[in-house]
Amino acid sequence: MTIENLTQTVLIGGALVLLVVLIFLRRLRPSLVVGLAIPTSIVAVFAGMYVMGYTINAVSLISMALAIGMVVDAAIVVLESIARRVEEGEPPHQAAANGTREVFGAVLASTLTTLVIFIPLAFMRGFIGAFLISLVFVMTFTLTSSALVAFFMTPTLAARILRREDPSRRGVLASIARGMERGFRGIERGYGLLVAKALRMRVAVILLAIGILAGSAVLVLRTGVDFLLQDDAGFVTVVIELPEGTRLEKTIEAADEIAGKLRSQKEVRMTFWNAGTTETGLLSSAGFKEGTNIATIMARLVPKEKRSRSENQVLDLVRPWVKDRFPNAQVSYRAGNPLGSTLTGAEKPIVLNIKGKDFNDLKRAALRIETMLKSIKGTKDVAAELLETKPDFKIVVDRKRAAKMGLSSMAIGATLRTALNGWKAGEYHGEDQPMDIMVRLRPEDAANPADLEKLLIPNLAQRHVSIGGEIMHGQSMAFPLGNFARVMRGQSPIEIKRMDKERIVKVGASYEGRALGDVIKDLEAALGKLQLPKGIKVEAGSEVKRQKETLNDMIWVLIFALIMVFMVMSAQFESFLDPFVILFSVPFALTGVFLVFLFTGNKLSLPAFAGLIVLVGVVVNNAIVLIDYVNQLRDKGIEKDAALAAAGERRLRPVLMTAFTTIAGMIPLAVASKEGAWIWAPLGQAVAGGLLVSTLVTLVVVPVIYSVLEPLRRRHRRAAWLTSGKGDGPWGDGSPVEAPSDGDPQTATPPSTV
């Protein structure tokens, strides 16, 4: 179902991207040129996946859905530049060459800034690293292919397909296209006027930007942090532990009753359960509980779209009934598929590992922590896995005496195992499937120590034995267990768990209604006040530990991504100032992310954090396209404010097109609610929301910041001229010029086409 849902998401995203392109370009031919970038890039990705041995799975499809709106970005910028020149009367072949050359630097820089953010993601550890490595490859290969398509295929097709629009063409579609063009022209002129006005009110714009960022800080506190959003996979699990010593038959009856109660709910499609123990301890090794008194009941629910209740709501319906029906049992509940949880196995989301040496101290500490956890808002199903004991016989062997009788520990242990657990003597073949024939003592023959002491242990070695000074030669003998061992009643732990060579007891809990990060914060504060026995240590496990480790890694990845994006832009612009201006678009992306999460009620989870890192490389692209053209105009001698306004008008359409195509590709991801959506929905919401707000805000803020930092640029340019002794001339033709004064730089008359 996840693969099917993702496939639909990719197809819908591609269709929405093509629709946005058609709306902006208004004609089928140029839209077709851009649209061809999608299948071309995706087919290239399939070829790369085949070479690398990757499969089409959930992660690779998520990556394609994420990239579907980005693969056309480079083609859009190139085509828009070519199309504008064609409309201005330039021949198509010449327009294709000149238009591609005009935006080559901006497209290359924007592609590289997006690519470099994936380099640190490839070094993530653990499950999230395994998830991201495939995403990194698919995204890198897709974006590289899309850049090559934009630089080679797009201008080639544009030179042969694009034609200047005939103003005399009649028809409804032609009238709509011309009306849309007039509308876009009006928006571009309006934006140019807005930039000019913002440049005259720089202080007010900067204060407004600071206010938006301050509001973002409040949104961060309201959002909360989660490791992974709670998934509704359509599974619920109930684990019941009856009092120790309960016979397996009683446990089976309890499991049947609970399964029947679950099946009575209309949301439940089927139930299945297991009780008792496995021969090899397989379930114990996987984190599940085993015992004749323990049963695990699981229920599969109908698909999410066919029911009105969530997994937790279904569990809430059976909790009171189970509590009344089995008051002496310890019961835990879990939503989600326990067999399919790659991250946490059978553990609860919140687990505290209590370490120590003394069993009694461990038990006291576990009970105190259990009480403390129950008092924290948002926790539920809190339970300590205490060191439970069961009655047994302790057999203490006098090894020296046993050795004189020729009895080894192996022989004693094997005989006891056969007598108590049984030995397979053969098979009975009846009408049904074969049944094992087990030979062992009757329960009444092993009911007390005196009975066990009469058990005969054979001397299998047939060696000389000295008993009471008399030598017994070469004959097989058997000796009562009581002759060389003491049998006593006692209590033993059902299981002993160790971690780092220390005994541990676990206290687990689920959470609901609050973000995991908020629960952890309260938990750490309460632990700091708790008085525990000496020698007891408490460590976080399960999702608590994983969240801390992974979020720390993600923060470092975000920092490295910012550094690498800055380095790429510095190399492209040959300046530290322009990248600094462009990076002002990043904080407003965070504003968009948290606004979306406030609206949807989601938390900042790991997929959302991955989307936030992707945003770092995406949101700067619009500012790069804008600033690159501003610099081109400044090099031609255009005055600062005029260059900013003119660049805004010229590059507004490609900026909006690239932003809206990426957002359109994210919409199917962001609004998904079917199986698997808990992974990709936060990622899509983060990218779409962050890009939308960042684009709208930075279209005004970035020109203002550029203008404010202009004095630094003038000093830098003056120093460069004085060092070299010559300049590029006001028209970029290599002619020498005098060093600019401290006033406005080059004041040559701009070309009439600007």
PDB file of N, CA and C in Angstrom, residues 377-455:
ATOM      1  N   LYS A 377       2.842  14.572  32.660  1.00  0.00           N
ATOM      2  CA  LYS A 377       1.740  14.766  31.731  1.00  0.00           C
ATOM      3  C   LYS A 377       2.091  14.199  30.354  1.00  0.00           C
ATOM      4  N   GLY A 378       1.164  13.431  29.795  1.00  0.00           N
ATOM      5  CA  GLY A 378       1.349  12.876  28.461  1.00  0.00           C
ATOM      6  C   GLY A 378       1.788  11.432  28.433  1.00  0.00           C
ATOM      7  N   THR A 379       2.246  10.880  29.581  1.00  0.00           N
ATOM      8  CA  THR A 379       2.683   9.481  29.607  1.00  0.00           C
ATOM      9  C   THR A 379       1.489   8.564  29.870  1.00  0.00           C
ATOM     10  N   LYS A 380       1.575   7.353  29.365  1.00  0.00           N
ATOM     11  CA  LYS A 380       0.527   6.356  29.584  1.00  0.00           C
ATOM     12  C   LYS A 380       1.152   4.971  29.497  1.00  0.00           C
ATOM     13  N   ASP A 381       0.436   3.988  30.003  1.00  0.00           N
ATOM     14  CA  ASP A 381       0.901   2.597  30.006  1.00  0.00           C
ATOM     15  C   ASP A 381       2.285   2.470  30.629  1.00  0.00           C
ATOM     16  N   VAL A 382       2.491   3.153  31.756  1.00  0.00           N
ATOM     17  CA  VAL A 382       3.793   3.098  32.441  1.00  0.00           C
ATOM     18  C   VAL A 382       3.894   1.776  33.193  1.00  0.00           C
ATOM     19  N   ALA A 383       5.011   1.083  33.012  1.00  0.00           N
ATOM     20  CA  ALA A 383       5.196  -0.206  33.692  1.00  0.00           C
ATOM     21  C   ALA A 383       6.678  -0.489  33.840  1.00  0.00           C
ATOM     22  N   ALA A 384       7.050  -0.988  35.032  1.00  0.00           N
ATOM     23  CA  ALA A 384       8.429  -1.398  35.295  1.00  0.00           C
ATOM     24  C   ALA A 384       8.546  -2.897  35.064  1.00  0.00           C
ATOM     25  N   GLU A 385       9.570  -3.303  34.335  1.00  0.00           N
ATOM     26  CA  GLU A 385       9.834  -4.727  34.121  1.00  0.00           C
ATOM     27  C   GLU A 385      10.668  -5.230  35.295  1.00  0.00           C
ATOM     28  N   LEU A 386      10.003  -5.513  36.398  1.00  0.00           N
ATOM     29  CA  LEU A 386      10.702  -5.885  37.618  1.00  0.00           C
ATOM     30  C   LEU A 386      11.341  -7.261  37.478  1.00  0.00           C
ATOM     31  N   LEU A 387      12.305  -7.523  38.363  1.00  0.00           N
ATOM     32  CA  LEU A 387      12.987  -8.812  38.363  1.00  0.00           C
ATOM     33  C   LEU A 387      12.079  -9.846  39.015  1.00  0.00           C
ATOM     34  N   GLU A 388      11.136 -10.338  38.232  1.00  0.00           N
ATOM     35  CA  GLU A 388      10.185 -11.299  38.770  1.00  0.00           C
ATOM     36  C   GLU A 388      10.861 -12.649  38.999  1.00  0.00           C
ATOM     37  N   THR A 389      10.434 -13.309  40.048  1.00  0.00           N
ATOM     38  CA  THR A 389      10.998 -14.622  40.381  1.00  0.00           C
ATOM     39  C   THR A 389       9.912 -15.688  40.322  1.00  0.00           C
ATOM     40  N   LYS A 390      10.346 -16.916  40.249  1.00  0.00           N
ATOM     41  CA  LYS A 390       9.407 -18.036  40.271  1.00  0.00           C
ATOM     42  C   LYS A 390       9.995 -19.133  41.153  1.00  0.00           C
ATOM     43  N   PRO A 391       9.140 -19.955  41.792  1.00  0.00           N
ATOM     44  CA  PRO A 391       9.643 -21.023  42.663  1.00  0.00           C
ATOM     45  C   PRO A 391      10.371 -22.081  41.839  1.00  0.00           C
ATOM     46  N   ASP A 392      11.446 -22.613  42.407  1.00  0.00           N
ATOM     47  CA  ASP A 392      12.195 -23.657  41.728  1.00  0.00           C
ATOM     48  C   ASP A 392      12.983 -24.475  42.747  1.00  0.00           C
ATOM     49  N   PHE A 393      13.680 -25.469  42.262  1.00  0.00           N
ATOM     50  CA  PHE A 393      14.571 -26.277  43.088  1.00  0.00           C
ATOM     51  C   PHE A 393      16.001 -25.844  42.812  1.00  0.00           C
ATOM     52  N   LYS A 394      16.759 -25.645  43.878  1.00  0.00           N
ATOM     53  CA  LYS A 394      18.185 -25.370  43.748  1.00  0.00           C
ATOM     54  C   LYS A 394      18.946 -26.650  44.092  1.00  0.00           C
ATOM     55  N   ILE A 395      19.810 -27.078  43.206  1.00  0.00           N
ATOM     56  CA  ILE A 395      20.581 -28.315  43.393  1.00  0.00           C
ATOM     57  C   ILE A 395      22.053 -27.946  43.520  1.00  0.00           C
ATOM     58  N   VAL A 396      22.607 -28.171  44.707  1.00  0.00           N
ATOM     59  CA  VAL A 396      24.002 -27.838  44.980  1.00  0.00           C
ATOM     60  C   VAL A 396      24.799 -29.141  44.969  1.00  0.00           C
ATOM     61  N   VAL A 397      25.700 -29.285  43.994  1.00  0.00           N
ATOM     62  CA  VAL A 397      26.453 -30.533  43.790  1.00  0.00           C
ATOM     63  C   VAL A 397      27.790 -30.448  44.522  1.00  0.00           C
ATOM     64  N   ASP A 398      28.115 -31.515  45.270  1.00  0.00           N
ATOM     65  CA  ASP A 398      29.455 -31.657  45.857  1.00  0.00           C
ATOM     66  C   ASP A 398      30.344 -32.224  44.753  1.00  0.00           C
ATOM     67  N   ARG A 399      31.112 -31.382  44.118  1.00  0.00           N
ATOM     68  CA  ARG A 399      31.839 -31.773  42.917  1.00  0.00           C
ATOM     69  C   ARG A 399      32.900 -32.839  43.206  1.00  0.00           C
ATOM     70  N   LYS A 400      33.557 -32.740  44.365  1.00  0.00           N
ATOM     71  CA  LYS A 400      34.603 -33.727  44.677  1.00  0.00           C
ATOM     72  C   LYS A 400      33.986 -35.114  44.865  1.00  0.00           C
ATOM     73  N   ARG A 401      32.883 -35.146  45.584  1.00  0.00           N
ATOM     74  CA  ARG A 401      32.230 -36.435  45.828  1.00  0.00           C
ATOM     75  C   ARG A 401      31.694 -37.019  44.517  1.00  0.00           C
ATOM     76  N   ALA A 402      31.113 -36.124  43.662  1.00  0.00           N
ATOM     77  CA  ALA A 402      30.598 -36.594  42.380  1.00  0.00           C
ATOM     78  C   ALA A 402      31.729 -37.121  41.504  1.00  0.00           C
ATOM     79  N   ALA A 403      32.908 -36.467  41.585  1.00  0.00           N
ATOM     80  CA  ALA A 403      34.044 -36.912  40.772  1.00  0.00           C
ATOM     81  C   ALA A 403      34.513 -38.296  41.190  1.00  0.00           C
ATOM     82  N   LYS A 404      34.499 -38.567  42.516  1.00  0.00           N
ATOM     83  CA  LYS A 404      34.915 -39.892  42.977  1.00  0.00           C
ATOM     84  C   LYS A 404      33.974 -40.978  42.454  1.00  0.00           C
ATOM     85  N   MET A 405      32.730 -40.614  42.229  1.00  0.00           N
ATOM     86  CA  MET A 405      31.760 -41.580  41.702  1.00  0.00           C
ATOM     87  C   MET A 405      31.788 -41.641  40.170  1.00  0.00           C
ATOM     88  N   GLY A 406      32.674 -40.827  39.555  1.00  0.00           N
ATOM     89  CA  GLY A 406      32.780 -40.831  38.100  1.00  0.00           C
ATOM     90  C   GLY A 406      31.666 -40.086  37.411  1.00  0.00           C
ATOM     91  N   LEU A 407      31.077 -39.107  38.107  1.00  0.00           N
ATOM     92  CA  LEU A 407      29.958 -38.346  37.547  1.00  0.00           C
ATOM     93  C   LEU A 407      30.425 -36.937  37.163  1.00  0.00           C
ATOM     94  N   SER A 408      30.137 -36.541  35.946  1.00  0.00           N
ATOM     95  CA  SER A 408      30.500 -35.199  35.482  1.00  0.00           C
ATOM     96  C   SER A 408      29.288 -34.270  35.579  1.00  0.00           C
ATOM     97  N   SER A 409      29.571 -32.964  35.552  1.00  0.00           N
ATOM     98  CA  SER A 409      28.477 -31.983  35.583  1.00  0.00           C
ATOM     99  C   SER A 409      27.559 -32.162  34.384  1.00  0.00           C
ATOM    100  N   MET A 410      28.133 -32.511  33.239  1.00  0.00           N
ATOM    101  CA  MET A 410      27.326 -32.702  32.043  1.00  0.00           C
ATOM    102  C   MET A 410      26.350 -33.866  32.215  1.00  0.00           C
ATOM    103  N   ALA A 411      26.828 -34.945  32.814  1.00  0.00           N
ATOM    104  CA  ALA A 411      25.969 -36.115  33.007  1.00  0.00           C
ATOM    105  C   ALA A 411      24.837 -35.801  33.983  1.00  0.00           C
ATOM    106  N   ILE A 412      25.169 -35.067  35.061  1.00  0.00           N
ATOM    107  CA  ILE A 412      24.140 -34.707  36.044  1.00  0.00           C
ATOM    108  C   ILE A 412      23.098 -33.796  35.411  1.00  0.00           C
ATOM    109  N   GLY A 413      23.560 -32.780  34.685  1.00  0.00           N
ATOM    110  CA  GLY A 413      22.639 -31.844  34.057  1.00  0.00           C
ATOM    111  C   GLY A 413      21.768 -32.501  33.001  1.00  0.00           C
ATOM    112  N   ALA A 414      22.367 -33.397  32.180  1.00  0.00           N
ATOM    113  CA  ALA A 414      21.604 -34.063  31.126  1.00  0.00           C
ATOM    114  C   ALA A 414      20.524 -34.962  31.717  1.00  0.00           C
ATOM    115  N   THR A 415      20.858 -35.654  32.822  1.00  0.00           N
ATOM    116  CA  THR A 415      19.871 -36.536  33.444  1.00  0.00           C
ATOM    117  C   THR A 415      18.714 -35.734  34.020  1.00  0.00           C
ATOM    118  N   LEU A 416      19.029 -34.609  34.683  1.00  0.00           N
ATOM    119  CA  LEU A 416      17.975 -33.767  35.248  1.00  0.00           C
ATOM    120  C   LEU A 416      17.088 -33.174  34.147  1.00  0.00           C
ATOM    121  N   ARG A 417      17.708 -32.734  33.053  1.00  0.00           N
ATOM    122  CA  ARG A 417      16.925 -32.166  31.954  1.00  0.00           C
ATOM    123  C   ARG A 417      15.974 -33.217  31.370  1.00  0.00           C
ATOM    124  N   THR A 418      16.496 -34.451  31.199  1.00  0.00           N
ATOM    125  CA  THR A 418      15.654 -35.518  30.652  1.00  0.00           C
ATOM    126  C   THR A 418      14.499 -35.841  31.593  1.00  0.00           C
ATOM    127  N   ALA A 419      14.798 -35.898  32.895  1.00  0.00           N
ATOM    128  CA  ALA A 419      13.775 -36.279  33.867  1.00  0.00           C
ATOM    129  C   ALA A 419      12.689 -35.222  33.999  1.00  0.00           C
ATOM    130  N   LEU A 420      13.077 -33.952  33.924  1.00  0.00           N
ATOM    131  CA  LEU A 420      12.115 -32.878  34.183  1.00  0.00           C
ATOM    132  C   LEU A 420      11.510 -32.316  32.892  1.00  0.00           C
ATOM    133  N   ASN A 421      12.347 -32.086  31.867  1.00  0.00           N
ATOM    134  CA  ASN A 421      11.845 -31.505  30.615  1.00  0.00           C
ATOM    135  C   ASN A 421      11.433 -32.564  29.610  1.00  0.00           C
ATOM    136  N   GLY A 422      12.024 -33.744  29.695  1.00  0.00           N
ATOM    137  CA  GLY A 422      11.665 -34.820  28.787  1.00  0.00           C
ATOM    138  C   GLY A 422      12.703 -35.051  27.705  1.00  0.00           C
ATOM    139  N   TRP A 423      12.606 -36.262  27.144  1.00  0.00           N
ATOM    140  CA  TRP A 423      13.519 -36.650  26.068  1.00  0.00           C
ATOM    141  C   TRP A 423      12.699 -37.323  24.987  1.00  0.00           C
ATOM    142  N   LYS A 424      12.965 -36.917  23.726  1.00  0.00           N
ATOM    143  CA  LYS A 424      12.199 -37.465  22.617  1.00  0.00           C
ATOM    144  C   LYS A 424      12.667 -38.895  22.333  1.00  0.00           C
ATOM    145  N   ALA A 425      11.767 -39.861  22.602  1.00  0.00           N
ATOM    146  CA  ALA A 425      12.116 -41.261  22.412  1.00  0.00           C
ATOM    147  C   ALA A 425      11.672 -41.786  21.055  1.00  0.00           C
ATOM    148  N   GLY A 426      10.798 -41.058  20.369  1.00  0.00           N
ATOM    149  CA  GLY A 426      10.316 -41.516  19.079  1.00  0.00           C
ATOM    150  C   GLY A 426       9.126 -40.706  18.636  1.00  0.00           C
ATOM    151  N   GLU A 427       8.436 -41.156  17.614  1.00  0.00           N
ATOM    152  CA  GLU A 427       7.271 -40.461  17.087  1.00  0.00           C
ATOM    153  C   GLU A 427       6.101 -41.424  16.951  1.00  0.00           C
ATOM    154  N   TYR A 428       4.915 -40.894  17.191  1.00  0.00           N
ATOM    155  CA  TYR A 428       3.693 -41.674  17.010  1.00  0.00           C
ATOM    156  C   TYR A 428       3.029 -41.206  15.723  1.00  0.00           C
ATOM    157  N   HIS A 429       2.811 -42.106  14.785  1.00  0.00           N
ATOM    158  CA  HIS A 429       2.207 -41.775  13.497  1.00  0.00           C
ATOM    159  C   HIS A 429       0.764 -42.257  13.489  1.00  0.00           C
ATOM    160  N   GLY A 430      -0.135 -41.344  13.725  1.00  0.00           N
ATOM    161  CA  GLY A 430      -1.553 -41.680  13.686  1.00  0.00           C
ATOM    162  C   GLY A 430      -2.200 -41.145  12.428  1.00  0.00           C
ATOM    163  N   GLU A 431      -3.498 -40.840  12.516  1.00  0.00           N
ATOM    164  CA  GLU A 431      -4.215 -40.321  11.354  1.00  0.00           C
ATOM    165  C   GLU A 431      -3.792 -38.890  11.033  1.00  0.00           C
ATOM    166  N   ASP A 432      -3.531 -38.112  12.104  1.00  0.00           N
ATOM    167  CA  ASP A 432      -3.093 -36.729  11.905  1.00  0.00           C
ATOM    168  C   ASP A 432      -1.581 -36.684  11.751  1.00  0.00           C
ATOM    169  N   GLN A 433      -1.002 -35.491  11.889  1.00  0.00           N
ATOM    170  CA  GLN A 433       0.444 -35.349  11.752  1.00  0.00           C
ATOM    171  C   GLN A 433       1.164 -36.056  12.899  1.00  0.00           C
ATOM    172  N   PRO A 434       2.422 -36.465  12.707  1.00  0.00           N
ATOM    173  CA  PRO A 434       3.162 -37.212  13.733  1.00  0.00           C
ATOM    174  C   PRO A 434       3.245 -36.443  15.042  1.00  0.00           C
ATOM    175  N   MET A 435       3.284 -37.177  16.163  1.00  0.00           N
ATOM    176  CA  MET A 435       3.413 -36.588  17.491  1.00  0.00           C
ATOM    177  C   MET A 435       4.664 -37.143  18.145  1.00  0.00           C
ATOM    178  N   ASP A 436       5.391 -36.249  18.856  1.00  0.00           N
ATOM    179  CA  ASP A 436       6.596 -36.678  19.565  1.00  0.00           C
ATOM    180  C   ASP A 436       6.223 -37.514  20.786  1.00  0.00           C
ATOM    181  N   ILE A 437       6.999 -38.568  21.036  1.00  0.00           N
ATOM    182  CA  ILE A 437       6.853 -39.386  22.250  1.00  0.00           C
ATOM    183  C   ILE A 437       7.925 -38.926  23.224  1.00  0.00           C
ATOM    184  N   MET A 438       7.507 -38.245  24.310  1.00  0.00           N
ATOM    185  CA  MET A 438       8.426 -37.694  25.288  1.00  0.00           C
ATOM    186  C   MET A 438       8.454 -38.577  26.536  1.00  0.00           C
ATOM    187  N   VAL A 439       9.663 -38.881  27.027  1.00  0.00           N
ATOM    188  CA  VAL A 439       9.859 -39.677  28.243  1.00  0.00           C
ATOM    189  C   VAL A 439      10.359 -38.749  29.340  1.00  0.00           C
ATOM    190  N   ARG A 440       9.632 -38.697  30.465  1.00  0.00           N
ATOM    191  CA  ARG A 440      10.054 -37.863  31.587  1.00  0.00           C
ATOM    192  C   ARG A 440       9.333 -38.326  32.846  1.00  0.00           C
ATOM    193  N   LEU A 441       9.743 -37.760  33.981  1.00  0.00           N
ATOM    194  CA  LEU A 441       9.094 -38.101  35.246  1.00  0.00           C
ATOM    195  C   LEU A 441       7.672 -37.550  35.276  1.00  0.00           C
ATOM    196  N   ARG A 442       6.795 -38.263  35.989  1.00  0.00           N
ATOM    197  CA  ARG A 442       5.469 -37.721  36.232  1.00  0.00           C
ATOM    198  C   ARG A 442       5.584 -36.517  37.177  1.00  0.00           C
ATOM    199  N   PRO A 443       4.712 -35.525  37.054  1.00  0.00           N
ATOM    200  CA  PRO A 443       4.798 -34.354  37.936  1.00  0.00           C
ATOM    201  C   PRO A 443       4.804 -34.721  39.414  1.00  0.00           C
ATOM    202  N   GLU A 444       4.010 -35.733  39.799  1.00  0.00           N
ATOM    203  CA  GLU A 444       3.968 -36.098  41.217  1.00  0.00           C
ATOM    204  C   GLU A 444       5.271 -36.750  41.697  1.00  0.00           C
ATOM    205  N   ASP A 445       6.107 -37.232  40.743  1.00  0.00           N
ATOM    206  CA  ASP A 445       7.384 -37.840  41.134  1.00  0.00           C
ATOM    207  C   ASP A 445       8.484 -36.805  41.302  1.00  0.00           C
ATOM    208  N   ALA A 446       8.195 -35.533  40.985  1.00  0.00           N
ATOM    209  CA  ALA A 446       9.202 -34.486  41.148  1.00  0.00           C
ATOM    210  C   ALA A 446       8.586 -33.303  41.875  1.00  0.00           C
ATOM    211  N   ALA A 447       7.733 -33.578  42.825  1.00  0.00           N
ATOM    212  CA  ALA A 447       6.993 -32.520  43.495  1.00  0.00           C
ATOM    213  C   ALA A 447       7.732 -31.925  44.678  1.00  0.00           C
ATOM    214  N   ASN A 448       8.713 -32.681  45.277  1.00  0.00           N
ATOM    215  CA  ASN A 448       9.422 -32.154  46.442  1.00  0.00           C
ATOM    216  C   ASN A 448      10.877 -32.601  46.394  1.00  0.00           C
ATOM    217  N   PRO A 449      11.744 -31.969  47.202  1.00  0.00           N
ATOM    218  CA  PRO A 449      13.174 -32.288  47.173  1.00  0.00           C
ATOM    219  C   PRO A 449      13.476 -33.752  47.456  1.00  0.00           C
ATOM    220  N   ALA A 450      12.721 -34.388  48.376  1.00  0.00           N
ATOM    221  CA  ALA A 450      13.010 -35.781  48.719  1.00  0.00           C
ATOM    222  C   ALA A 450      12.848 -36.693  47.504  1.00  0.00           C
ATOM    223  N   ASP A 451      11.845 -36.392  46.648  1.00  0.00           N
ATOM    224  CA  ASP A 451      11.649 -37.196  45.444  1.00  0.00           C
ATOM    225  C   ASP A 451      12.825 -37.047  44.475  1.00  0.00           C
ATOM    226  N   LEU A 452      13.287 -35.798  44.303  1.00  0.00           N
ATOM    227  CA  LEU A 452      14.396 -35.575  43.371  1.00  0.00           C
ATOM    228  C   LEU A 452      15.697 -36.206  43.863  1.00  0.00           C
ATOM    229  N   GLU A 453      15.901 -36.240  45.174  1.00  0.00           N
ATOM    230  CA  GLU A 453      17.136 -36.823  45.704  1.00  0.00           C
ATOM    231  C   GLU A 453      17.233 -38.320  45.412  1.00  0.00           C
ATOM    232  N   LYS A 454      16.084 -38.963  45.118  1.00  0.00           N
ATOM    233  CA  LYS A 454      16.091 -40.400  44.786  1.00  0.00           C
ATOM    234  C   LYS A 454      16.423 -40.658  43.314  1.00  0.00           C
ATOM    235  N   LEU A 455      16.485 -39.556  42.508  1.00  0.00           N
ATOM    236  CA  LEU A 455      16.742 -39.718  41.077  1.00  0.00           C
ATOM    237  C   LEU A 455      18.123 -40.324  40.855  1.00  0.00           C
TER     238      LEU A 455
END
